[in-house]
Tab-separated table of C-alpha atoms and ligand atoms in Angstrom:
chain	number	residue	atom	x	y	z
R	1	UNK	CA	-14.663	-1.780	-2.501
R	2	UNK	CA	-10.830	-2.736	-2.842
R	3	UNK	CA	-8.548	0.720	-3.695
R	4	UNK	CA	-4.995	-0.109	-4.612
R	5	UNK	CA	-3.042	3.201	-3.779
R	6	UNK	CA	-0.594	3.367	-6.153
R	7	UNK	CA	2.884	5.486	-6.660
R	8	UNK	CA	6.739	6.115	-5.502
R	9	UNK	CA	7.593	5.942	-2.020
R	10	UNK	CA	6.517	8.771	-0.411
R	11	UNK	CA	3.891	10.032	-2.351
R	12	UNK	CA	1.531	9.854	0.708
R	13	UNK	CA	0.271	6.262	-0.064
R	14	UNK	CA	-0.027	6.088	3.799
R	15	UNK	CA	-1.151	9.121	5.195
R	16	UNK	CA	-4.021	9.586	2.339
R	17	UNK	CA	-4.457	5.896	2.629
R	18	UNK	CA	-5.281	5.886	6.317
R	19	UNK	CA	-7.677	9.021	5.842
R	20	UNK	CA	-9.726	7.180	3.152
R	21	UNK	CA	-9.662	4.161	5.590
R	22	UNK	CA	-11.340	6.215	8.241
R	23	UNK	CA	-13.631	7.955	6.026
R	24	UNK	CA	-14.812	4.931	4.472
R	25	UNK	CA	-15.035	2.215	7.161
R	26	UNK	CA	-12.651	0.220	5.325
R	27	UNK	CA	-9.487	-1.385	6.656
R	28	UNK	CA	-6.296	0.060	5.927
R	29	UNK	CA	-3.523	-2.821	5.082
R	30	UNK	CA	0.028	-1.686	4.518
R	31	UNK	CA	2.316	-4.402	2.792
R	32	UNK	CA	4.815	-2.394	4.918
R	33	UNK	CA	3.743	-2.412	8.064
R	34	UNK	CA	2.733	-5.728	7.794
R	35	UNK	CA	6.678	-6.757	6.571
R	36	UNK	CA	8.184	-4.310	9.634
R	37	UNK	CA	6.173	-6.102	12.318
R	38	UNK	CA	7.007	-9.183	10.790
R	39	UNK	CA	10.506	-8.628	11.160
R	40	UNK	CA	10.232	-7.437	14.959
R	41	UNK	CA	8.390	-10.563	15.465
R	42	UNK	CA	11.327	-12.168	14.205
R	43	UNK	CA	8.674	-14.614	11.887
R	44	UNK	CA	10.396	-16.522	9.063
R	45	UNK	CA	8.157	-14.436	6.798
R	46	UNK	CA	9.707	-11.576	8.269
R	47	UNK	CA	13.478	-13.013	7.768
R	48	UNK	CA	12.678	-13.238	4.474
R	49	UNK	CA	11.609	-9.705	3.709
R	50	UNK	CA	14.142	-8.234	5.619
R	51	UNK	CA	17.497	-7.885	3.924
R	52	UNK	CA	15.414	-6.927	0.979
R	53	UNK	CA	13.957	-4.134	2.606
R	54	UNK	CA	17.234	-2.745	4.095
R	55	UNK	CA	18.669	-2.358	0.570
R	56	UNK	CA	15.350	-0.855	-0.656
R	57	UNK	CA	14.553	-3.903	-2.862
R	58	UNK	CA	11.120	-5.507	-3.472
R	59	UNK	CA	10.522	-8.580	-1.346
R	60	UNK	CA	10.256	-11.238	-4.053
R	61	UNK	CA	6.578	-11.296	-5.424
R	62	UNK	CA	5.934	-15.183	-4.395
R	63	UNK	CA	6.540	-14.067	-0.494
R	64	UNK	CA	4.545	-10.632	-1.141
R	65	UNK	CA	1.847	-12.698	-2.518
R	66	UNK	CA	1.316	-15.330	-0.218
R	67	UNK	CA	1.125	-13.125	2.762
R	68	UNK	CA	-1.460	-11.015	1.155
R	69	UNK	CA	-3.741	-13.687	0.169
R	70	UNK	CA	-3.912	-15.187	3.379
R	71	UNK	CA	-4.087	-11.579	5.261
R	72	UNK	CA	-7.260	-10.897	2.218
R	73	UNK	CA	-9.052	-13.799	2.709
R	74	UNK	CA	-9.437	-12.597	6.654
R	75	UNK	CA	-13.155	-11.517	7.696
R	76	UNK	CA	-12.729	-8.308	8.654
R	77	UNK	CA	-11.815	-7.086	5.146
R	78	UNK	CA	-14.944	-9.446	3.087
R	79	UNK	CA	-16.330	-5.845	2.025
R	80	UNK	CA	-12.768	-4.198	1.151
R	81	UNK	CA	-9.820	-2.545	1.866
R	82	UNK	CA	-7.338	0.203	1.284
R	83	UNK	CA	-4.058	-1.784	-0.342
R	84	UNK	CA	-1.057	1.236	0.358
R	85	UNK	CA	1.962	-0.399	-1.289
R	86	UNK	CA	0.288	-3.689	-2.923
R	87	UNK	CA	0.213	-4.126	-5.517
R	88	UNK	CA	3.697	-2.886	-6.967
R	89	UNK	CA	4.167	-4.808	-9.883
R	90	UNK	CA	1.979	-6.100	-12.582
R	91	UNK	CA	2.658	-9.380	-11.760
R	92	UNK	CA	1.198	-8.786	-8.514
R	93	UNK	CA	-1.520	-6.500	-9.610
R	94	UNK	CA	-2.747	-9.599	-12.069
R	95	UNK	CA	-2.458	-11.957	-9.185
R	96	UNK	CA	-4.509	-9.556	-7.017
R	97	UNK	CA	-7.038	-8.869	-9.418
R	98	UNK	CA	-7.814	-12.169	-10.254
R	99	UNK	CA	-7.999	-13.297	-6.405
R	100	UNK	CA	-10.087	-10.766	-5.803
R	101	UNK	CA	-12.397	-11.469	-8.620
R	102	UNK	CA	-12.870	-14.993	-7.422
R	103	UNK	CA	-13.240	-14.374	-3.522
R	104	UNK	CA	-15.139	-11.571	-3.220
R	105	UNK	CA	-16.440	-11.091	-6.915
R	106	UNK	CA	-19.426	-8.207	-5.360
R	107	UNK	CA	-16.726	-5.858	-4.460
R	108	UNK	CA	-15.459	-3.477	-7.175
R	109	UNK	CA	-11.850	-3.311	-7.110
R	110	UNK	CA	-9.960	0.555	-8.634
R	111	UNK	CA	-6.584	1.993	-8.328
R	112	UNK	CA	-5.797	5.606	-7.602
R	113	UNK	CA	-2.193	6.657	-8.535
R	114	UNK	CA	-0.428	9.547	-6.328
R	115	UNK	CA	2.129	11.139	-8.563
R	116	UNK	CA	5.023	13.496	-6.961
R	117	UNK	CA	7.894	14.561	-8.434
R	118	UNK	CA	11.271	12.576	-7.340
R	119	UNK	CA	12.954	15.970	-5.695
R	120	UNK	CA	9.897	16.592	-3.855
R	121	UNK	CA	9.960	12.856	-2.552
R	122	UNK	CA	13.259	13.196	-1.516
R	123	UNK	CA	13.289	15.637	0.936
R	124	UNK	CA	10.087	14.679	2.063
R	125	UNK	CA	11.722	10.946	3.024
R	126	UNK	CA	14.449	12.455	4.735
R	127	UNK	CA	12.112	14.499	6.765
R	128	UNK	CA	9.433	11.439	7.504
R	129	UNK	CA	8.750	10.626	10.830
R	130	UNK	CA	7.001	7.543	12.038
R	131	UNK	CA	4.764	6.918	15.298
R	132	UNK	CA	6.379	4.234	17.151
R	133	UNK	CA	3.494	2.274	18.325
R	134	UNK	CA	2.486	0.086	15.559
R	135	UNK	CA	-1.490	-0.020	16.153
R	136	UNK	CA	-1.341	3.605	15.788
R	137	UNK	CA	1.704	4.173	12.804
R	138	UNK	CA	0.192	7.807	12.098
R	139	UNK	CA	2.952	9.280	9.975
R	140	UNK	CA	4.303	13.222	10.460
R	141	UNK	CA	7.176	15.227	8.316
R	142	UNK	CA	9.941	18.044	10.023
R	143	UNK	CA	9.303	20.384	7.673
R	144	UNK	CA	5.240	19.694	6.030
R	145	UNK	CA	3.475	18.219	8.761
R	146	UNK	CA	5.088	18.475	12.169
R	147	UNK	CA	4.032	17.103	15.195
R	148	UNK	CA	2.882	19.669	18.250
R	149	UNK	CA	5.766	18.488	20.643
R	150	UNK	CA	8.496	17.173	19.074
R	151	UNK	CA	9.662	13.847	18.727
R	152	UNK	CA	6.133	12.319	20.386
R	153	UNK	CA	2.782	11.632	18.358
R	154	UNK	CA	0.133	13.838	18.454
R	155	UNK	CA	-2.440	11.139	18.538
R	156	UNK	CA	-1.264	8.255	21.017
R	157	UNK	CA	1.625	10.044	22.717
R	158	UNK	CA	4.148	7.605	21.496
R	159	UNK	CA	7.814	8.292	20.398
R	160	UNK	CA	8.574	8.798	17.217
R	161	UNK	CA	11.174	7.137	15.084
R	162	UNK	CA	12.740	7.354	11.686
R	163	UNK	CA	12.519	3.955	9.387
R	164	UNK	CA	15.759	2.515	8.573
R	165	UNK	CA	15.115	2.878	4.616
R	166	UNK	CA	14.374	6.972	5.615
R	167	UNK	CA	17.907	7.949	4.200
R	168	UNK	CA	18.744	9.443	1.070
R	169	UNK	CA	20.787	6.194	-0.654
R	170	UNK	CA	17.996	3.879	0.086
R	171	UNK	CA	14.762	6.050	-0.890
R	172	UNK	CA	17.352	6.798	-4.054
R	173	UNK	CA	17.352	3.105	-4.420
R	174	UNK	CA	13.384	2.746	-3.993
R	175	UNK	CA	12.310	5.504	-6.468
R	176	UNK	CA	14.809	3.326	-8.780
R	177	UNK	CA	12.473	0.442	-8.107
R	178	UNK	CA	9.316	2.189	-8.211
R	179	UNK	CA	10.276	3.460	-11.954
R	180	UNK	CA	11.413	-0.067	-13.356
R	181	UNK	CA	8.351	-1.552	-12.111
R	182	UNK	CA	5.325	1.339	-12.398
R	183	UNK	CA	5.378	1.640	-16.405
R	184	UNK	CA	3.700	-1.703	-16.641
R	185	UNK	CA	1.498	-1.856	-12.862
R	186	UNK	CA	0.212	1.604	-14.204
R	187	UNK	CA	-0.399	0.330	-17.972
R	188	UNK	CA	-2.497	-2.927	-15.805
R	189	UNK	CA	-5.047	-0.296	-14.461
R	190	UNK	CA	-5.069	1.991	-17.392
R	191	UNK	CA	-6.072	-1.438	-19.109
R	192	UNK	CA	-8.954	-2.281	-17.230
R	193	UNK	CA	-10.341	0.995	-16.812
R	194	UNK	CA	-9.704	1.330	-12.693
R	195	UNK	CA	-6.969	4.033	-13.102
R	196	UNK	CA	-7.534	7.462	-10.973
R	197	UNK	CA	-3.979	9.477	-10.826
R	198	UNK	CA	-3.828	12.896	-9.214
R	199	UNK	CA	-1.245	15.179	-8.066
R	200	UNK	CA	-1.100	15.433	-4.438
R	201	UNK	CA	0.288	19.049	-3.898
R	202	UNK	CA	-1.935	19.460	-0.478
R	203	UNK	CA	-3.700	16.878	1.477
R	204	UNK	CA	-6.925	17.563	2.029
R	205	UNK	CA	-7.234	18.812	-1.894
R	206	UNK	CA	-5.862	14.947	-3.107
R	207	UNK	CA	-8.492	13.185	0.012
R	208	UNK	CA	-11.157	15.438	-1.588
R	209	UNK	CA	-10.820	14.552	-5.325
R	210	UNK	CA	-10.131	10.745	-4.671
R	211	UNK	CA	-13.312	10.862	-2.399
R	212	UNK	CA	-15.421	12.655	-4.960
R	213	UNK	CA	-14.245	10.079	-7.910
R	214	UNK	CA	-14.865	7.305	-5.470
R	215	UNK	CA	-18.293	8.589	-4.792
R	216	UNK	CA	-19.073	8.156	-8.905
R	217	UNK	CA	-17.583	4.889	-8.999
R	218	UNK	CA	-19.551	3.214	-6.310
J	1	ADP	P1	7.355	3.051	0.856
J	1	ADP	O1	6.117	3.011	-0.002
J	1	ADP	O2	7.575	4.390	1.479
J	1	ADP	O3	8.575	2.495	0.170
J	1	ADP	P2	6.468	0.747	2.367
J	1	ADP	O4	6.348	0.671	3.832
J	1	ADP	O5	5.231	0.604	1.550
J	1	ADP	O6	7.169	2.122	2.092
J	1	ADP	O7	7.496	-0.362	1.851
J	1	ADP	C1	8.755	-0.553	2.445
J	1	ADP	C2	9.472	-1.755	1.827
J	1	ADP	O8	8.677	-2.957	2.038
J	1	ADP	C3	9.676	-1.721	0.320
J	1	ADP	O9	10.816	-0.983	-0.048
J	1	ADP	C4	9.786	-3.227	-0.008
J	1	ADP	O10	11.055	-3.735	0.346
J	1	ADP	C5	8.792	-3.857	0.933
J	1	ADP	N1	7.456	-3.994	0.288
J	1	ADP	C6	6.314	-3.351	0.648
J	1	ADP	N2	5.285	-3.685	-0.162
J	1	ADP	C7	5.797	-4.578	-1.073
J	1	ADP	C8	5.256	-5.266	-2.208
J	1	ADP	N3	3.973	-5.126	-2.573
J	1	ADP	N4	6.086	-6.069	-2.912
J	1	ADP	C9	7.354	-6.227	-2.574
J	1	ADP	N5	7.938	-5.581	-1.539
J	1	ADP	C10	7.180	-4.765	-0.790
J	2	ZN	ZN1	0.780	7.405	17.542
């Protein structure tokens, strides 16, 4: 099963996302993450992504979409995956529909949209905290979901760190994005059938009504 998490920044496309992932056995593949490493790496795939990322633009869909192929035609994801922050527009979201209808056409393939209000996201950005070490990238918030000591991950004991797109301009800029471009990505899903949206106003109350749709879906 493929399940494209869909919504603004900051909806909890990544937290919820990497509970599903360990709940399900199925890898958990950030767009994101895979962009920031490439950029520490200093890869020409990374150079490419970066300056778009700084001003809280979309990297252009041709570079989105070639690194995703090649990362979904990898082994370890032949029965699925969780996709947090691909696909983001329709173009992509046809591209990645289709690709996955031809490689791995036993796998079903649904979306789930996480839908927060823009205030809420806000403060919740500026609050976001992120574990350093990137094989780990477990996520906490100051004020919602704070880690025991402060400043150091609960989980691996690494330091953690604030993105550089964290700050109130830039997630500004990326809700701006988000809302130009979700219209159509959501009217894509609603089209085929695969849409899921819920509210997300506590954690374990979202994880529990995504699981017990994807439990009728299977
Ligand atoms: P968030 O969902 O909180 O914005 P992400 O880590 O998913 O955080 O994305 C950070 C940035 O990476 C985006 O603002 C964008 O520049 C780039 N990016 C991630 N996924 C995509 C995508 N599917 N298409 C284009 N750009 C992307
Ligand atoms: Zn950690």
């Amino acid at each position: 099963m493929y399940i494209v998490m869909l919504g603004a920044p900051g909806t909890g496309k990544g937290t919820i996302g990497k509970i599903l992932s360990q709940d399900m056995n199925l890898k958990h593949l950030s767009t994101g993450d895979i962009f920031r490493e490439q950029i520490s790496n200093q890869t020409e795939l990374g150079k490419k992504a970066e300056g778009y990322m700084k001003q809280g633009l979309l990297v252009p869909d041709d570079v989105t979409m070639g690194m995703i192929k090649a990362r979904l035609s990898e082994d370890d994801v032949a029965d699925g995956a969780i996709l947090d922050g691909f696909a983001r527009t329709a173009v992509q979201a046809k591209a990645l529909s289709e690709f996955l209808t031809e490689k791995r056409p036993n796998q079903s393939q649904i979306a789930i949209e996480l839908n927060v209000p823009d205030d809420v996201i806000v403060k919740r950005l500026a609050g976001r905290l992120t574990c350093s070490n990137k094989s780990c990238g477990a996520i906490y918030n100051l004020e919602t979901r704070p880690p025991k000591e402060k400043g150091i991950c609960d989980i691996c004991g690494s330091k953690l760190v604030k993105r550089d797109d964290d700050n109130e301009e830039t997630v500004r800029k990326r809700l701006v994005v988000y809302h130009q471009n979700s219209q159509e990505l959501l009217d894509f899903y609603k089209g085929n059938n695969t849409l899921y949206s819920v509210c997300p106003k506590n954690l374990d109350e979202a994880v529990n009504n995504i699981k017990e749709h994807l439990k009728g879906s299977n």
